């Protein structure tokens, strides 16, 4: 994820910080804020990127974007969509999976244009400048309704991908035509661009780009002293399970919140080390961080060309498989992309008939005191899985932050030169730092500590390669050693607790709703597998999801 995230707590990055934040006080759930059992970045100030005790938000609504600006072009196109029509469609659309939506389309119950208008009406109704506002959407595709009408005109139920006509929200570090790609930063507010490769993949299968989701600014590798979900452009994203109380996770905060609040059929996030897993877990939805290189990164504002990836965030596993099936593919402009010969339908094929019988999963002993985790293990056992309690290795991830520093220092100029709007003169991290200093209160109210750390890092290419080698080796060994010793099929974690290890190993990870704490904070059961085991992760998570039925939609948004 370019995208890094609030690799929450974890050790190194942006945490999904299970801190609960209100206007006057904050309490921490220590079970969610441990740093795992690694020392990690020995020479970095981890306090800058780990969970913090925020007593209040400095900013809620954006000082750089208004609701009227977002909706000015769409409002006239929504005049014929009434509250009565919204109420008619609501039980047919809310919490329904993509196959159910497609069946309604096939039956003539509603069409793609009506589906699109429903989501737009709902976003406008709930998302900004009202008592339930979530600030999860940062831009709307001005052509969404017209594009939906074209999809209706070209509809052929026998020859479409399941993603056809489904309104999708993109994290706002992903280039898409018709809207600026800002990464939440005022410096990029005029960054109108062509579609990223992943967007072309979606459109080639008929997906409809509904708009852009807010994010933790610069994928949460910017401020160091700010809450997850904040960006100067988008304001403060809030969690629908507890506005101003429960953390959103980051950095794909808007994508996680929008998926949970039923603002789109599905959303796309991005991750460097926890930025999909964290907000998906915190908002009780399903998030998949793919093997690095399986999904293109071209045209996505970067953090790290070593670790970044995009991935789907959805309300259920079936939809996640459908979106994954639509976005994977070789991109020759992406140095890590590779050819894979899987045909369309690979990730959804036989998903409903899969079994956990005889599957062996490693469960860290230190998590067993977590009631939700223990209950999840019981569900897996009831489905035929074997749970092996394991002691985790004592491996470290030295210089993790410096990897991100040195990658972003070189990767941001590459994005600006090849994928950004040519009228933007800024090219480097230092350029952005200088730009922000001109209006710090409006542009960077929490400072730019991590960006300054990037600018100050003097490591060279040889040093970067040594860091990569060490981290890759340690990350793989962290999972491979217990998997080999205990003949494990997969590894079971909580939220994004092992996101950094999965990141440097370049292994896939998928989180699925596991339930809620006594305070109502969502948690996710996270499956981690070996390289290119996305299909297996989806199968395991599907069985668990169907058996547990753990997700409950946020009650104030029904």
PDB file of C-alpha atoms in Angstrom, residues 259-516:
ATOM      1  CA  UNK A 259     -17.435  -0.609   2.512  1.00  0.00           C
ATOM      2  CA  UNK A 260     -18.827  -1.096   6.006  1.00  0.00           C
ATOM      3  CA  UNK A 261     -21.412   1.677   5.621  1.00  0.00           C
ATOM      4  CA  UNK A 262     -22.693   0.273   2.289  1.00  0.00           C
ATOM      5  CA  UNK A 263     -21.568   3.249   0.225  1.00  0.00           C
ATOM      6  CA  UNK A 264     -20.549   1.057  -2.731  1.00  0.00           C
ATOM      7  CA  UNK A 265     -20.676  -2.542  -3.883  1.00  0.00           C
ATOM      8  CA  UNK A 266     -16.969  -2.789  -3.027  1.00  0.00           C
ATOM      9  CA  UNK A 267     -13.916  -0.616  -2.439  1.00  0.00           C
ATOM     10  CA  UNK A 268     -10.236  -0.766  -3.289  1.00  0.00           C
ATOM     11  CA  UNK A 269      -7.538  -0.041  -0.730  1.00  0.00           C
ATOM     12  CA  UNK A 270      -3.779  -0.227  -0.774  1.00  0.00           C
ATOM     13  CA  UNK A 271      -1.237  -1.529   1.686  1.00  0.00           C
ATOM     14  CA  UNK A 272       2.427  -1.267   2.465  1.00  0.00           C
ATOM     15  CA  UNK A 273       2.259  -2.924   5.857  1.00  0.00           C
ATOM     16  CA  UNK A 274      -1.230  -3.109   7.298  1.00  0.00           C
ATOM     17  CA  UNK A 275      -3.155  -0.431   5.432  1.00  0.00           C
ATOM     18  CA  UNK A 276      -5.809  -2.825   4.139  1.00  0.00           C
ATOM     19  CA  UNK A 277      -5.813  -5.235   7.073  1.00  0.00           C
ATOM     20  CA  UNK A 278      -6.085  -2.475   9.670  1.00  0.00           C
ATOM     21  CA  UNK A 279      -9.138  -0.529   8.402  1.00  0.00           C
ATOM     22  CA  UNK A 280     -10.889  -3.708   7.255  1.00  0.00           C
ATOM     23  CA  UNK A 281     -10.568  -5.162  10.760  1.00  0.00           C
ATOM     24  CA  UNK A 282     -11.552  -1.924  12.476  1.00  0.00           C
ATOM     25  CA  UNK A 283     -14.682  -1.570  10.360  1.00  0.00           C
ATOM     26  CA  UNK A 284     -15.810  -5.207  10.384  1.00  0.00           C
ATOM     27  CA  UNK A 285     -15.261  -5.934   6.712  1.00  0.00           C
ATOM     28  CA  UNK A 286     -13.101  -8.255   4.619  1.00  0.00           C
ATOM     29  CA  UNK A 287      -9.718  -7.017   3.384  1.00  0.00           C
ATOM     30  CA  UNK A 288      -7.210  -8.875   1.212  1.00  0.00           C
ATOM     31  CA  UNK A 289      -3.569  -7.859   0.895  1.00  0.00           C
ATOM     32  CA  UNK A 290      -2.298  -9.816  -2.127  1.00  0.00           C
ATOM     33  CA  UNK A 291       1.124 -11.241  -2.898  1.00  0.00           C
ATOM     34  CA  UNK A 292       3.308  -8.358  -4.089  1.00  0.00           C
ATOM     35  CA  UNK A 293       3.186  -8.177  -7.885  1.00  0.00           C
ATOM     36  CA  UNK A 294      -0.106  -9.995  -8.373  1.00  0.00           C
ATOM     37  CA  UNK A 295      -1.938  -6.646  -8.613  1.00  0.00           C
ATOM     38  CA  UNK A 296      -0.409  -3.700 -10.466  1.00  0.00           C
ATOM     39  CA  UNK A 297       0.892  -0.632  -8.618  1.00  0.00           C
ATOM     40  CA  UNK A 298       1.372   1.584 -11.697  1.00  0.00           C
ATOM     41  CA  UNK A 299      -0.447   4.870 -11.340  1.00  0.00           C
ATOM     42  CA  UNK A 300      -0.767   4.615  -7.558  1.00  0.00           C
ATOM     43  CA  UNK A 301       0.918   7.208  -5.336  1.00  0.00           C
ATOM     44  CA  UNK A 302       3.707   5.193  -3.687  1.00  0.00           C
ATOM     45  CA  UNK A 303       5.372   4.628  -0.403  1.00  0.00           C
ATOM     46  CA  UNK A 304       7.477   1.622  -1.242  1.00  0.00           C
ATOM     47  CA  UNK A 305       7.986  -0.120  -4.584  1.00  0.00           C
ATOM     48  CA  UNK A 306       9.255  -3.036  -2.481  1.00  0.00           C
ATOM     49  CA  UNK A 307       6.107  -3.550  -0.401  1.00  0.00           C
ATOM     50  CA  UNK A 308       3.182  -1.649  -1.927  1.00  0.00           C
ATOM     51  CA  UNK A 309       0.105  -3.376  -3.302  1.00  0.00           C
ATOM     52  CA  UNK A 310      -3.552  -2.619  -3.919  1.00  0.00           C
ATOM     53  CA  UNK A 311      -6.312  -4.991  -2.826  1.00  0.00           C
ATOM     54  CA  UNK A 312     -10.074  -5.361  -2.318  1.00  0.00           C
ATOM     55  CA  UNK A 313     -12.102  -4.352   0.742  1.00  0.00           C
ATOM     56  CA  UNK A 314     -15.644  -5.755   0.816  1.00  0.00           C
ATOM     57  CA  UNK A 315     -18.442  -6.684   3.194  1.00  0.00           C
ATOM     58  CA  UNK A 316     -18.091 -10.401   2.528  1.00  0.00           C
ATOM     59  CA  UNK A 317     -15.628 -12.949   1.204  1.00  0.00           C
ATOM     60  CA  UNK A 318     -17.509 -13.762  -2.031  1.00  0.00           C
ATOM     61  CA  UNK A 319     -17.358 -10.133  -3.123  1.00  0.00           C
ATOM     62  CA  UNK A 320     -13.680 -10.004  -2.212  1.00  0.00           C
ATOM     63  CA  UNK A 321     -13.007 -12.965  -4.499  1.00  0.00           C
ATOM     64  CA  UNK A 322     -14.990 -11.323  -7.303  1.00  0.00           C
ATOM     65  CA  UNK A 323     -13.039  -8.070  -7.043  1.00  0.00           C
ATOM     66  CA  UNK A 324      -9.734  -9.919  -6.787  1.00  0.00           C
ATOM     67  CA  UNK A 325     -10.650 -11.838  -9.924  1.00  0.00           C
ATOM     68  CA  UNK A 326     -11.231  -8.533 -11.708  1.00  0.00           C
ATOM     69  CA  UNK A 327      -8.005  -6.741 -10.749  1.00  0.00           C
ATOM     70  CA  UNK A 328      -5.136  -9.242 -10.939  1.00  0.00           C
ATOM     71  CA  UNK A 329      -2.982  -9.335 -14.055  1.00  0.00           C
ATOM     72  CA  UNK A 330       0.461  -8.612 -15.454  1.00  0.00           C
ATOM     73  CA  UNK A 331       1.475  -4.987 -15.910  1.00  0.00           C
ATOM     74  CA  UNK A 332       4.717  -4.659 -17.828  1.00  0.00           C
ATOM     75  CA  UNK A 333       5.280  -1.162 -16.467  1.00  0.00           C
ATOM     76  CA  UNK A 334       5.405  -2.524 -12.896  1.00  0.00           C
ATOM     77  CA  UNK A 335       8.792  -4.011 -12.030  1.00  0.00           C
ATOM     78  CA  UNK A 336       7.298  -6.532  -9.610  1.00  0.00           C
ATOM     79  CA  UNK A 337       4.374  -7.596 -11.774  1.00  0.00           C
ATOM     80  CA  UNK A 338       4.427 -11.114 -13.202  1.00  0.00           C
ATOM     81  CA  UNK A 339       2.500 -13.254 -15.644  1.00  0.00           C
ATOM     82  CA  UNK A 340      -0.049 -15.614 -14.160  1.00  0.00           C
ATOM     83  CA  UNK A 341      -2.134 -17.864 -16.377  1.00  0.00           C
ATOM     84  CA  UNK A 342      -5.259 -18.105 -14.230  1.00  0.00           C
ATOM     85  CA  UNK A 343      -8.442 -17.581 -16.197  1.00  0.00           C
ATOM     86  CA  UNK A 344     -11.326 -15.337 -15.224  1.00  0.00           C
ATOM     87  CA  UNK A 345     -13.302 -16.906 -12.409  1.00  0.00           C
ATOM     88  CA  UNK A 346     -10.273 -18.501 -10.762  1.00  0.00           C
ATOM     89  CA  UNK A 347     -10.821 -16.903  -7.337  1.00  0.00           C
ATOM     90  CA  UNK A 348     -14.550 -17.591  -7.172  1.00  0.00           C
ATOM     91  CA  UNK A 349     -14.540 -21.112  -8.624  1.00  0.00           C
ATOM     92  CA  UNK A 350     -15.722 -23.732  -6.116  1.00  0.00           C
ATOM     93  CA  UNK A 351     -15.603 -21.174  -3.300  1.00  0.00           C
ATOM     94  CA  UNK A 352     -18.918 -22.337  -1.864  1.00  0.00           C
ATOM     95  CA  UNK A 353     -17.939 -26.014  -1.857  1.00  0.00           C
ATOM     96  CA  UNK A 354     -14.610 -25.712  -0.089  1.00  0.00           C
ATOM     97  CA  UNK A 355     -13.818 -27.523   3.173  1.00  0.00           C
ATOM     98  CA  UNK A 356     -11.471 -27.000   6.110  1.00  0.00           C
ATOM     99  CA  UNK A 357     -11.314 -30.678   6.967  1.00  0.00           C
ATOM    100  CA  UNK A 358      -7.711 -31.578   7.763  1.00  0.00           C
ATOM    101  CA  UNK A 359      -6.394 -28.018   7.284  1.00  0.00           C
ATOM    102  CA  UNK A 360      -3.781 -27.107   9.874  1.00  0.00           C
ATOM    103  CA  UNK A 361      -3.477 -23.541  11.179  1.00  0.00           C
ATOM    104  CA  UNK A 362      -0.875 -22.061  13.494  1.00  0.00           C
ATOM    105  CA  UNK A 363      -2.257 -19.984  16.373  1.00  0.00           C
ATOM    106  CA  UNK A 364       0.148 -17.880  18.472  1.00  0.00           C
ATOM    107  CA  UNK A 365      -0.229 -18.874  22.107  1.00  0.00           C
ATOM    108  CA  UNK A 366      -0.195 -15.262  23.294  1.00  0.00           C
ATOM    109  CA  UNK A 367      -3.490 -14.608  21.457  1.00  0.00           C
ATOM    110  CA  UNK A 368      -5.395 -17.412  23.147  1.00  0.00           C
ATOM    111  CA  UNK A 369      -6.529 -15.181  26.008  1.00  0.00           C
ATOM    112  CA  UNK A 370      -8.414 -13.028  23.517  1.00  0.00           C
ATOM    113  CA  UNK A 371     -12.015 -14.247  23.783  1.00  0.00           C
ATOM    114  CA  UNK A 372     -12.958 -13.417  20.208  1.00  0.00           C
ATOM    115  CA  UNK A 373      -9.869 -15.162  18.870  1.00  0.00           C
ATOM    116  CA  UNK A 374     -10.502 -18.235  21.032  1.00  0.00           C
ATOM    117  CA  UNK A 375     -14.094 -18.347  19.791  1.00  0.00           C
ATOM    118  CA  UNK A 376     -12.897 -18.087  16.194  1.00  0.00           C
ATOM    119  CA  UNK A 377     -10.568 -21.040  16.725  1.00  0.00           C
ATOM    120  CA  UNK A 378     -13.508 -23.045  18.047  1.00  0.00           C
ATOM    121  CA  UNK A 379     -15.504 -22.251  14.909  1.00  0.00           C
ATOM    122  CA  UNK A 380     -12.616 -23.394  12.735  1.00  0.00           C
ATOM    123  CA  UNK A 381     -12.315 -26.624  14.707  1.00  0.00           C
ATOM    124  CA  UNK A 382     -16.039 -27.261  14.260  1.00  0.00           C
ATOM    125  CA  UNK A 383     -15.483 -26.977  10.519  1.00  0.00           C
ATOM    126  CA  UNK A 384     -12.800 -29.671  10.593  1.00  0.00           C
ATOM    127  CA  UNK A 385      -9.662 -27.542  10.931  1.00  0.00           C
ATOM    128  CA  UNK A 386      -6.778 -28.519  13.193  1.00  0.00           C
ATOM    129  CA  UNK A 387      -5.402 -25.728  15.387  1.00  0.00           C
ATOM    130  CA  UNK A 388      -1.738 -25.919  16.382  1.00  0.00           C
ATOM    131  CA  UNK A 389      -0.688 -23.633  19.219  1.00  0.00           C
ATOM    132  CA  UNK A 390       2.708 -22.144  18.448  1.00  0.00           C
ATOM    133  CA  UNK A 391       5.370 -19.991  20.043  1.00  0.00           C
ATOM    134  CA  UNK A 392       6.450 -17.263  17.668  1.00  0.00           C
ATOM    135  CA  UNK A 393      10.040 -16.786  16.645  1.00  0.00           C
ATOM    136  CA  UNK A 394      12.205 -14.012  18.034  1.00  0.00           C
ATOM    137  CA  UNK A 395      13.070 -12.569  14.643  1.00  0.00           C
ATOM    138  CA  UNK A 396      13.348  -8.815  14.267  1.00  0.00           C
ATOM    139  CA  UNK A 397      12.664  -6.424  11.417  1.00  0.00           C
ATOM    140  CA  UNK A 398      15.599  -4.000  11.643  1.00  0.00           C
ATOM    141  CA  UNK A 399      15.506  -0.715   9.728  1.00  0.00           C
ATOM    142  CA  UNK A 400      11.927  -1.233   8.589  1.00  0.00           C
ATOM    143  CA  UNK A 401      11.197   2.495   8.627  1.00  0.00           C
ATOM    144  CA  UNK A 402      14.382   3.242   6.749  1.00  0.00           C
ATOM    145  CA  UNK A 403      13.260   0.884   3.984  1.00  0.00           C
ATOM    146  CA  UNK A 404      10.148   3.024   3.619  1.00  0.00           C
ATOM    147  CA  UNK A 405      12.169   6.244   3.815  1.00  0.00           C
ATOM    148  CA  UNK A 406      14.597   5.237   1.104  1.00  0.00           C
ATOM    149  CA  UNK A 407      11.989   3.693  -1.163  1.00  0.00           C
ATOM    150  CA  UNK A 408       9.672   6.686  -1.014  1.00  0.00           C
ATOM    151  CA  UNK A 409      12.530   9.114  -1.559  1.00  0.00           C
ATOM    152  CA  UNK A 410      13.147   7.509  -4.961  1.00  0.00           C
ATOM    153  CA  UNK A 411       9.638   6.227  -5.774  1.00  0.00           C
ATOM    154  CA  UNK A 412       7.677   9.469  -5.357  1.00  0.00           C
ATOM    155  CA  UNK A 413       9.653  11.283  -8.105  1.00  0.00           C
ATOM    156  CA  UNK A 414       9.058   8.289 -10.403  1.00  0.00           C
ATOM    157  CA  UNK A 415       5.300   8.568  -9.844  1.00  0.00           C
ATOM    158  CA  UNK A 416       5.386  12.341 -10.354  1.00  0.00           C
ATOM    159  CA  UNK A 417       7.360  12.023 -13.592  1.00  0.00           C
ATOM    160  CA  UNK A 418       5.364   9.151 -15.104  1.00  0.00           C
ATOM    161  CA  UNK A 419       1.840   9.251 -13.695  1.00  0.00           C
ATOM    162  CA  UNK A 420       1.106  12.679 -12.177  1.00  0.00           C
ATOM    163  CA  UNK A 421      -0.361  15.726 -13.861  1.00  0.00           C
ATOM    164  CA  UNK A 422       2.448  17.435 -15.768  1.00  0.00           C
ATOM    165  CA  UNK A 423       1.364  20.882 -14.566  1.00  0.00           C
ATOM    166  CA  UNK A 424       2.340  20.038 -10.986  1.00  0.00           C
ATOM    167  CA  UNK A 425       5.894  21.257 -10.424  1.00  0.00           C
ATOM    168  CA  UNK A 426       6.483  19.353  -7.172  1.00  0.00           C
ATOM    169  CA  UNK A 427       8.589  16.243  -7.672  1.00  0.00           C
ATOM    170  CA  UNK A 428      10.272  15.204  -4.422  1.00  0.00           C
ATOM    171  CA  UNK A 429       9.418  14.740  -0.761  1.00  0.00           C
ATOM    172  CA  UNK A 430      11.439  17.870  -0.015  1.00  0.00           C
ATOM    173  CA  UNK A 431       9.354  19.815  -2.537  1.00  0.00           C
ATOM    174  CA  UNK A 432       6.189  18.759  -0.724  1.00  0.00           C
ATOM    175  CA  UNK A 433       7.680  19.690   2.665  1.00  0.00           C
ATOM    176  CA  UNK A 434       8.468  23.196   1.411  1.00  0.00           C
ATOM    177  CA  UNK A 435       5.001  23.535  -0.134  1.00  0.00           C
ATOM    178  CA  UNK A 436       3.314  22.563   3.128  1.00  0.00           C
ATOM    179  CA  UNK A 437       5.280  25.111   5.156  1.00  0.00           C
ATOM    180  CA  UNK A 438       3.572  27.936   3.273  1.00  0.00           C
ATOM    181  CA  UNK A 439       0.230  27.278   5.023  1.00  0.00           C
ATOM    182  CA  UNK A 440       0.928  24.804   7.783  1.00  0.00           C
ATOM    183  CA  UNK A 441      -2.335  25.229   9.747  1.00  0.00           C
ATOM    184  CA  UNK A 442      -4.512  24.440   6.740  1.00  0.00           C
ATOM    185  CA  UNK A 443      -2.234  21.919   5.068  1.00  0.00           C
ATOM    186  CA  UNK A 444      -0.478  20.052   7.901  1.00  0.00           C
ATOM    187  CA  UNK A 445      -2.094  20.724  11.303  1.00  0.00           C
ATOM    188  CA  UNK A 446      -0.388  17.644  12.772  1.00  0.00           C
ATOM    189  CA  UNK A 447       2.992  18.403  11.242  1.00  0.00           C
ATOM    190  CA  UNK A 448       4.986  16.349   8.747  1.00  0.00           C
ATOM    191  CA  UNK A 449       7.423  14.463  10.955  1.00  0.00           C
ATOM    192  CA  UNK A 450       7.646  11.311   8.844  1.00  0.00           C
ATOM    193  CA  UNK A 451       8.149  13.244   5.613  1.00  0.00           C
ATOM    194  CA  UNK A 452      10.983  15.116   7.283  1.00  0.00           C
ATOM    195  CA  UNK A 453      12.461  11.771   8.282  1.00  0.00           C
ATOM    196  CA  UNK A 454      12.427  10.695   4.634  1.00  0.00           C
ATOM    197  CA  UNK A 455      14.181  13.886   3.547  1.00  0.00           C
ATOM    198  CA  UNK A 456      16.809  13.530   6.279  1.00  0.00           C
ATOM    199  CA  UNK A 457      17.627   9.862   5.587  1.00  0.00           C
ATOM    200  CA  UNK A 458      21.004   9.650   3.849  1.00  0.00           C
ATOM    201  CA  UNK A 459      21.080   5.915   3.150  1.00  0.00           C
ATOM    202  CA  UNK A 460      22.318   4.931  -0.306  1.00  0.00           C
ATOM    203  CA  UNK A 461      21.220   2.272  -2.797  1.00  0.00           C
ATOM    204  CA  UNK A 462      23.584  -0.385  -1.437  1.00  0.00           C
ATOM    205  CA  UNK A 463      22.320   0.175   2.092  1.00  0.00           C
ATOM    206  CA  UNK A 464      18.722  -0.068   0.884  1.00  0.00           C
ATOM    207  CA  UNK A 465      19.410  -3.393  -0.811  1.00  0.00           C
ATOM    208  CA  UNK A 466      20.954  -4.793   2.372  1.00  0.00           C
ATOM    209  CA  UNK A 467      17.889  -3.721   4.369  1.00  0.00           C
ATOM    210  CA  UNK A 468      15.594  -5.388   1.835  1.00  0.00           C
ATOM    211  CA  UNK A 469      17.539  -8.622   1.944  1.00  0.00           C
ATOM    212  CA  UNK A 470      17.513  -8.826   5.750  1.00  0.00           C
ATOM    213  CA  UNK A 471      13.843  -7.958   6.063  1.00  0.00           C
ATOM    214  CA  UNK A 472      12.788 -10.367   3.326  1.00  0.00           C
ATOM    215  CA  UNK A 473      14.730 -13.220   4.899  1.00  0.00           C
ATOM    216  CA  UNK A 474      13.420 -12.548   8.401  1.00  0.00           C
ATOM    217  CA  UNK A 475       9.849 -12.102   7.226  1.00  0.00           C
ATOM    218  CA  UNK A 476       9.798 -15.376   5.333  1.00  0.00           C
ATOM    219  CA  UNK A 477      11.452 -17.265   8.178  1.00  0.00           C
ATOM    220  CA  UNK A 478       8.911 -15.888  10.643  1.00  0.00           C
ATOM    221  CA  UNK A 479       6.190 -17.848   8.872  1.00  0.00           C
ATOM    222  CA  UNK A 480       8.121 -20.576   7.060  1.00  0.00           C
ATOM    223  CA  UNK A 481       9.831 -22.021  10.133  1.00  0.00           C
ATOM    224  CA  UNK A 482       6.649 -22.820  12.100  1.00  0.00           C
ATOM    225  CA  UNK A 483       4.780 -23.791   8.929  1.00  0.00           C
ATOM    226  CA  UNK A 484       7.422 -26.356   8.068  1.00  0.00           C
ATOM    227  CA  UNK A 485       7.928 -27.562  11.654  1.00  0.00           C
ATOM    228  CA  UNK A 486       4.202 -28.130  12.222  1.00  0.00           C
ATOM    229  CA  UNK A 487       3.129 -28.877   8.643  1.00  0.00           C
ATOM    230  CA  UNK A 488       0.817 -25.845   8.662  1.00  0.00           C
ATOM    231  CA  UNK A 489      -1.419 -24.702   5.853  1.00  0.00           C
ATOM    232  CA  UNK A 490      -1.799 -21.193   7.233  1.00  0.00           C
ATOM    233  CA  UNK A 491      -1.158 -18.780  10.091  1.00  0.00           C
ATOM    234  CA  UNK A 492      -3.893 -17.118  12.171  1.00  0.00           C
ATOM    235  CA  UNK A 493      -3.514 -13.586  13.473  1.00  0.00           C
ATOM    236  CA  UNK A 494      -5.698 -10.735  14.731  1.00  0.00           C
ATOM    237  CA  UNK A 495      -6.314  -7.531  12.766  1.00  0.00           C
ATOM    238  CA  UNK A 496      -2.964  -6.333  11.391  1.00  0.00           C
ATOM    239  CA  UNK A 497      -0.813  -7.707  14.206  1.00  0.00           C
ATOM    240  CA  UNK A 498       1.495  -9.538  11.791  1.00  0.00           C
ATOM    241  CA  UNK A 499       1.132  -7.167   8.856  1.00  0.00           C
ATOM    242  CA  UNK A 500       4.767  -6.036   8.830  1.00  0.00           C
ATOM    243  CA  UNK A 501       6.084  -9.603   8.730  1.00  0.00           C
ATOM    244  CA  UNK A 502       3.656 -10.506   5.941  1.00  0.00           C
ATOM    245  CA  UNK A 503       4.678  -7.326   4.130  1.00  0.00           C
ATOM    246  CA  UNK A 504       8.410  -7.982   4.043  1.00  0.00           C
ATOM    247  CA  UNK A 505       7.826 -11.675   3.260  1.00  0.00           C
ATOM    248  CA  UNK A 506       5.572 -10.438   0.425  1.00  0.00           C
ATOM    249  CA  UNK A 507       2.987 -13.009   1.553  1.00  0.00           C
ATOM    250  CA  UNK A 508      -0.777 -12.537   1.190  1.00  0.00           C
ATOM    251  CA  UNK A 509      -3.040 -11.889   4.165  1.00  0.00           C
ATOM    252  CA  UNK A 510      -6.808 -11.681   4.513  1.00  0.00           C
ATOM    253  CA  UNK A 511      -8.862 -10.421   7.439  1.00  0.00           C
ATOM    254  CA  UNK A 512     -12.507 -11.337   8.012  1.00  0.00           C
ATOM    255  CA  UNK A 513     -14.902 -10.081  10.742  1.00  0.00           C
ATOM    256  CA  UNK A 514     -14.422 -11.978  14.014  1.00  0.00           C
ATOM    257  CA  UNK A 515     -16.824 -10.088  16.276  1.00  0.00           C
ATOM    258  CA  UNK A 516     -16.862  -7.136  18.644  1.00  0.00           C
TER     259      UNK A 516
END
